[in-house]
Amino acid sequence: MDSFDLSEQRIVQLEQIPDDIRCQIEKGDGAEYALDLSLNRLRSIDHIGVFENVNQLDLSGNQLENVNGIQALRRLQSLDLSRNCIASIDLLALLPALQILKIGENSLTAVDSLQLLPELRVVDASYNRIIKWPPLAGLSLLETLDLSDNMLGAFSSSASATLFPSRLRCLSIARNQVDKNVLMEVPEVILQILSLREHMAQGLDSSLLYCYASLMALNAFVAFYHIQFRWNESTLHHILKDSIVDAAFAVFFPALILLYSLSVFQDDLKSVKIRQQFFPPRVFERKARNLVNAKELNMFSTDFESLLVYSEWDVFLKLSFSLLACIRWNKITHLLLQREHKNPKPQEKSTEREQKSPSKRNYNAVAPLDAGKSPRDTEQPRCYLSTRLRTLVGLCFLIYGVGCLVYTGISIKVSQSSCLRYPTCVQFAYRWLPGGSTDICECLAYVDRDLAPADAENLTDITDTLAFLASAGKLQTIQLVNRRINGSLPDELKNCQSLRNVHVEGESTDTNLVELPSDLFTSMANLHTIHLSYHANLPSLPSMTGLKTLESVYFGFLDSIKAIPSTGDLPEIQVVALEGLPLVRSLPNVAQYESTLEMVFVQDVPACCSGFLSDGDCNTTFPSCCGEFGSKNGSDTGSVLPPTCIILPDEESLLPTNTTLSLLSQFAANVSNFCEAEQATCPNTIKSNKRREKDICQGVLYRECSSLSEGPGMCFNEDMGRVQCTYSQSIIDMRKAEIAAGCSCDEVEEQWLGCTA
């Protein structure tokens, strides 16, 4: 039998076939032949009757919407109409000789007309929208039937006798229900709800929360649309839609967070970069956290860290989403491979056509039945969702989608209203329970600071505010600069087990903290940073034992502290900074942190000269070890060392081990960070240096000032203390550089620095 291959010729109409080829096909001798018109662009076959002697016809991969004209091919035995857009095949009933029929990947909802084709042996109707079982029991010659990936419901054993002929040996009815696809939405919805709650608890920016809730609603609306209106769509199309929504959660939303975080405080960073060029290389004087907008910084940290994995809960959420995505993409890959297997490439089809007769073609996509089983014993699909149940399930998804938006909006409004009274709570969790209290502000970051106090004698007392916000137990960050605290930090802070950053900085002329509970940090297992400075009357510090996540600790200008508290095991410690501690004669044993320690900052501390670093040999020429010379115990023992020196052998226990000395020597190489004499101060002159001059600055930063003895200066708040006249040309140059870079300035007070309108 002759075979004519016209596949992949971009044929739109049959009339485009050249007359010479058409004459060659139809020689007029009545001989049967095979014709391949696959992978073209045919939209109609109304005139297919000119090929009246065709025996095998391949029209797969075209754009056909109907089969008008096919009834003229009375001798047709094999027909391939797969991968078209055909909605009805009723005219095929007029092809009495048809034996092999492929109609997969179309838009068919019924194939009842197949019962009128008595010669049928092989039928492939997979990947359609068939919702009703065709009664094919009368087709006595039918051996292979593929109805997989349709919308068929279950059939009873008694009904199988009217559905399938006794000769049928290969039957495929897999994936004929939407239940699995709907069930796949359930864990995804649960994970989305948990993720939204997690983002709300983290205090993610409200605009990002609205975006996430909108994605949840979109997912719900897609599910509703599919269940209610496209319930008979193929499994592949449904999974593809879900996968696109999954990609929005997995790729688009994290990318949005990154872009938002990147654009949060670019203007502030410009000033920080300039200051880092002029200030000495001391980490804590140039720390961006102390200079940038507190709210923007905490939002940036929260948004960015929401993408990271910190706990087992984060691992569960992110891996669960990934697992669901993998299941869907694995399903898509399986379906595509199955389609490829059932629809071979044109080259493979040509080879099969040359080697095999139509009656011996291989249909590997259809699984054979066991020899001893009949079709009625084949595994049946689960019952497909009824119309009423489908409507109910669809409405559930619709209500859920609307509920996501409503709940998110109410939670944000209620939480913002609750925290409106506390503007220094720069970040808070969003939470709302119907019928619950709306007065509780679940503050996450409390930042109250005055970087340039005009009146250092009358700082704002924030003790009661801190106690109230800490009572909710949600605080993660505390930053207090130049604020008065009534004696001690409130006991309510012990409830804040998620506290990560503690920064409490007083003012050099104020009393501030006078005591801290020794067990203050015991319950704060998540602490990352501790910064305590300018508390002249604080006699001791809480123990840091057990702080497994502590990374950075800074103690500065604590005039009454005599020893650094017990540190214990700090497996994550990276930075230890000690500055302006006039009574501390020894340093903690840092040798145990050798594997994690990145910097040891020690300045203006008697430990630099007390003999701690030199086997007990006190260096009295170092400013930190100056003072009145005399007996250590008040008796004349020949000792003329100041009280800041270590007296041997009585205080030999204060000396470090060789391992500690070896480690400290590595950091001592950088004198700008370790025991520089120029940065040290004699303890006996501290009070005299706190002189009171005429306040010409009056709390105004960058005002021009001068002194007969010091020369020109500028009103500035060094170490974020009281604004006073500072005689430093480098600081003046720094401010000029900020103005030149476009930072905001006062046209009146800073005109002398180059600020113009």
PDB file of N, CA and C in Angstrom, residues 158-191:
ATOM      1  N   SER A 158     -22.379  -4.053  38.081  1.00  0.00           N
ATOM      2  CA  SER A 158     -23.516  -4.493  37.272  1.00  0.00           C
ATOM      3  C   SER A 158     -23.615  -3.709  35.966  1.00  0.00           C
ATOM      4  N   ALA A 159     -23.124  -2.450  35.976  1.00  0.00           N
ATOM      5  CA  ALA A 159     -23.209  -1.620  34.776  1.00  0.00           C
ATOM      6  C   ALA A 159     -22.089  -1.904  33.794  1.00  0.00           C
ATOM      7  N   SER A 160     -21.011  -2.541  34.241  1.00  0.00           N
ATOM      8  CA  SER A 160     -19.868  -2.756  33.354  1.00  0.00           C
ATOM      9  C   SER A 160     -20.223  -3.643  32.173  1.00  0.00           C
ATOM     10  N   ALA A 161     -21.201  -4.523  32.321  1.00  0.00           N
ATOM     11  CA  ALA A 161     -21.588  -5.414  31.218  1.00  0.00           C
ATOM     12  C   ALA A 161     -22.184  -4.639  30.053  1.00  0.00           C
ATOM     13  N   THR A 162     -22.796  -3.479  30.343  1.00  0.00           N
ATOM     14  CA  THR A 162     -23.382  -2.666  29.267  1.00  0.00           C
ATOM     15  C   THR A 162     -22.398  -1.644  28.721  1.00  0.00           C
ATOM     16  N   LEU A 163     -21.254  -1.520  29.371  1.00  0.00           N
ATOM     17  CA  LEU A 163     -20.269  -0.531  28.953  1.00  0.00           C
ATOM     18  C   LEU A 163     -19.174  -1.121  28.078  1.00  0.00           C
ATOM     19  N   PHE A 164     -18.703  -2.322  28.415  1.00  0.00           N
ATOM     20  CA  PHE A 164     -17.543  -2.878  27.737  1.00  0.00           C
ATOM     21  C   PHE A 164     -17.873  -4.226  27.102  1.00  0.00           C
ATOM     22  N   PRO A 165     -17.340  -4.475  25.911  1.00  0.00           N
ATOM     23  CA  PRO A 165     -17.541  -5.790  25.277  1.00  0.00           C
ATOM     24  C   PRO A 165     -16.685  -6.854  25.964  1.00  0.00           C
ATOM     25  N   SER A 166     -17.078  -8.068  25.830  1.00  0.00           N
ATOM     26  CA  SER A 166     -16.369  -9.168  26.488  1.00  0.00           C
ATOM     27  C   SER A 166     -14.977  -9.395  25.924  1.00  0.00           C
ATOM     28  N   ARG A 167     -14.739  -8.959  24.684  1.00  0.00           N
ATOM     29  CA  ARG A 167     -13.442  -9.189  24.050  1.00  0.00           C
ATOM     30  C   ARG A 167     -12.384  -8.156  24.463  1.00  0.00           C
ATOM     31  N   LEU A 168     -12.796  -7.105  25.137  1.00  0.00           N
ATOM     32  CA  LEU A 168     -11.878  -6.027  25.516  1.00  0.00           C
ATOM     33  C   LEU A 168     -10.779  -6.559  26.433  1.00  0.00           C
ATOM     34  N   ARG A 169      -9.526  -6.273  26.070  1.00  0.00           N
ATOM     35  CA  ARG A 169      -8.399  -6.774  26.836  1.00  0.00           C
ATOM     36  C   ARG A 169      -7.543  -5.654  27.432  1.00  0.00           C
ATOM     37  N   CYS A 170      -7.567  -4.495  26.836  1.00  0.00           N
ATOM     38  CA  CYS A 170      -6.743  -3.381  27.326  1.00  0.00           C
ATOM     39  C   CYS A 170      -7.645  -2.182  27.616  1.00  0.00           C
ATOM     40  N   LEU A 171      -7.697  -1.792  28.886  1.00  0.00           N
ATOM     41  CA  LEU A 171      -8.569  -0.691  29.294  1.00  0.00           C
ATOM     42  C   LEU A 171      -7.789   0.256  30.202  1.00  0.00           C
ATOM     43  N   SER A 172      -7.789   1.537  29.875  1.00  0.00           N
ATOM     44  CA  SER A 172      -7.134   2.553  30.705  1.00  0.00           C
ATOM     45  C   SER A 172      -8.150   3.624  31.070  1.00  0.00           C
ATOM     46  N   ILE A 173      -8.406   3.756  32.362  1.00  0.00           N
ATOM     47  CA  ILE A 173      -9.375   4.749  32.842  1.00  0.00           C
ATOM     48  C   ILE A 173      -8.766   5.571  33.980  1.00  0.00           C
ATOM     49  N   ALA A 174      -7.445   5.715  33.970  1.00  0.00           N
ATOM     50  CA  ALA A 174      -6.761   6.422  35.056  1.00  0.00           C
ATOM     51  C   ALA A 174      -7.030   7.921  35.004  1.00  0.00           C
ATOM     52  N   ARG A 175      -6.876   8.549  36.187  1.00  0.00           N
ATOM     53  CA  ARG A 175      -6.967  10.008  36.316  1.00  0.00           C
ATOM     54  C   ARG A 175      -8.264  10.558  35.744  1.00  0.00           C
ATOM     55  N   ASN A 176      -9.366  10.045  36.225  1.00  0.00           N
ATOM     56  CA  ASN A 176     -10.674  10.492  35.758  1.00  0.00           C
ATOM     57  C   ASN A 176     -11.457  11.208  36.846  1.00  0.00           C
ATOM     58  N   GLN A 177     -10.767  11.843  37.795  1.00  0.00           N
ATOM     59  CA  GLN A 177     -11.478  12.554  38.841  1.00  0.00           C
ATOM     60  C   GLN A 177     -10.733  13.824  39.193  1.00  0.00           C
ATOM     61  N   VAL A 178     -11.463  14.808  39.662  1.00  0.00           N
ATOM     62  CA  VAL A 178     -10.867  16.064  40.074  1.00  0.00           C
ATOM     63  C   VAL A 178     -10.561  16.057  41.568  1.00  0.00           C
ATOM     64  N   ASP A 179     -10.973  15.019  42.284  1.00  0.00           N
ATOM     65  CA  ASP A 179     -10.823  14.974  43.731  1.00  0.00           C
ATOM     66  C   ASP A 179      -9.377  15.172  44.162  1.00  0.00           C
ATOM     67  N   LYS A 180      -8.446  14.498  43.485  1.00  0.00           N
ATOM     68  CA  LYS A 180      -7.050  14.610  43.868  1.00  0.00           C
ATOM     69  C   LYS A 180      -6.558  16.042  43.715  1.00  0.00           C
ATOM     70  N   ASN A 181      -6.949  16.685  42.633  1.00  0.00           N
ATOM     71  CA  ASN A 181      -6.508  18.055  42.416  1.00  0.00           C
ATOM     72  C   ASN A 181      -7.068  18.993  43.480  1.00  0.00           C
ATOM     73  N   VAL A 182      -8.326  18.773  43.853  1.00  0.00           N
ATOM     74  CA  VAL A 182      -8.921  19.589  44.911  1.00  0.00           C
ATOM     75  C   VAL A 182      -8.240  19.316  46.242  1.00  0.00           C
ATOM     76  N   LEU A 183      -7.969  18.040  46.521  1.00  0.00           N
ATOM     77  CA  LEU A 183      -7.309  17.691  47.774  1.00  0.00           C
ATOM     78  C   LEU A 183      -5.908  18.283  47.854  1.00  0.00           C
ATOM     79  N   MET A 184      -5.252  18.425  46.696  1.00  0.00           N
ATOM     80  CA  MET A 184      -3.926  19.033  46.695  1.00  0.00           C
ATOM     81  C   MET A 184      -3.977  20.496  47.134  1.00  0.00           C
ATOM     82  N   GLU A 185      -5.144  21.130  46.953  1.00  0.00           N
ATOM     83  CA  GLU A 185      -5.282  22.523  47.360  1.00  0.00           C
ATOM     84  C   GLU A 185      -5.352  22.657  48.878  1.00  0.00           C
ATOM     85  N   VAL A 186      -5.831  21.611  49.556  1.00  0.00           N
ATOM     86  CA  VAL A 186      -6.055  21.707  51.002  1.00  0.00           C
ATOM     87  C   VAL A 186      -4.755  21.941  51.763  1.00  0.00           C
ATOM     88  N   PRO A 187      -3.707  21.089  51.599  1.00  0.00           N
ATOM     89  CA  PRO A 187      -2.464  21.379  52.325  1.00  0.00           C
ATOM     90  C   PRO A 187      -1.835  22.699  51.913  1.00  0.00           C
ATOM     91  N   GLU A 188      -2.002  23.082  50.652  1.00  0.00           N
ATOM     92  CA  GLU A 188      -1.444  24.357  50.204  1.00  0.00           C
ATOM     93  C   GLU A 188      -2.136  25.521  50.903  1.00  0.00           C
ATOM     94  N   VAL A 189      -3.459  25.444  51.025  1.00  0.00           N
ATOM     95  CA  VAL A 189      -4.205  26.494  51.716  1.00  0.00           C
ATOM     96  C   VAL A 189      -3.770  26.577  53.178  1.00  0.00           C
ATOM     97  N   ILE A 190      -3.606  25.422  53.817  1.00  0.00           N
ATOM     98  CA  ILE A 190      -3.179  25.405  55.222  1.00  0.00           C
ATOM     99  C   ILE A 190      -1.807  26.049  55.375  1.00  0.00           C
ATOM    100  N   LEU A 191      -0.879  25.708  54.489  1.00  0.00           N
ATOM    101  CA  LEU A 191       0.465  26.281  54.555  1.00  0.00           C
ATOM    102  C   LEU A 191       0.443  27.781  54.291  1.00  0.00           C
TER     103      LEU A 191
END
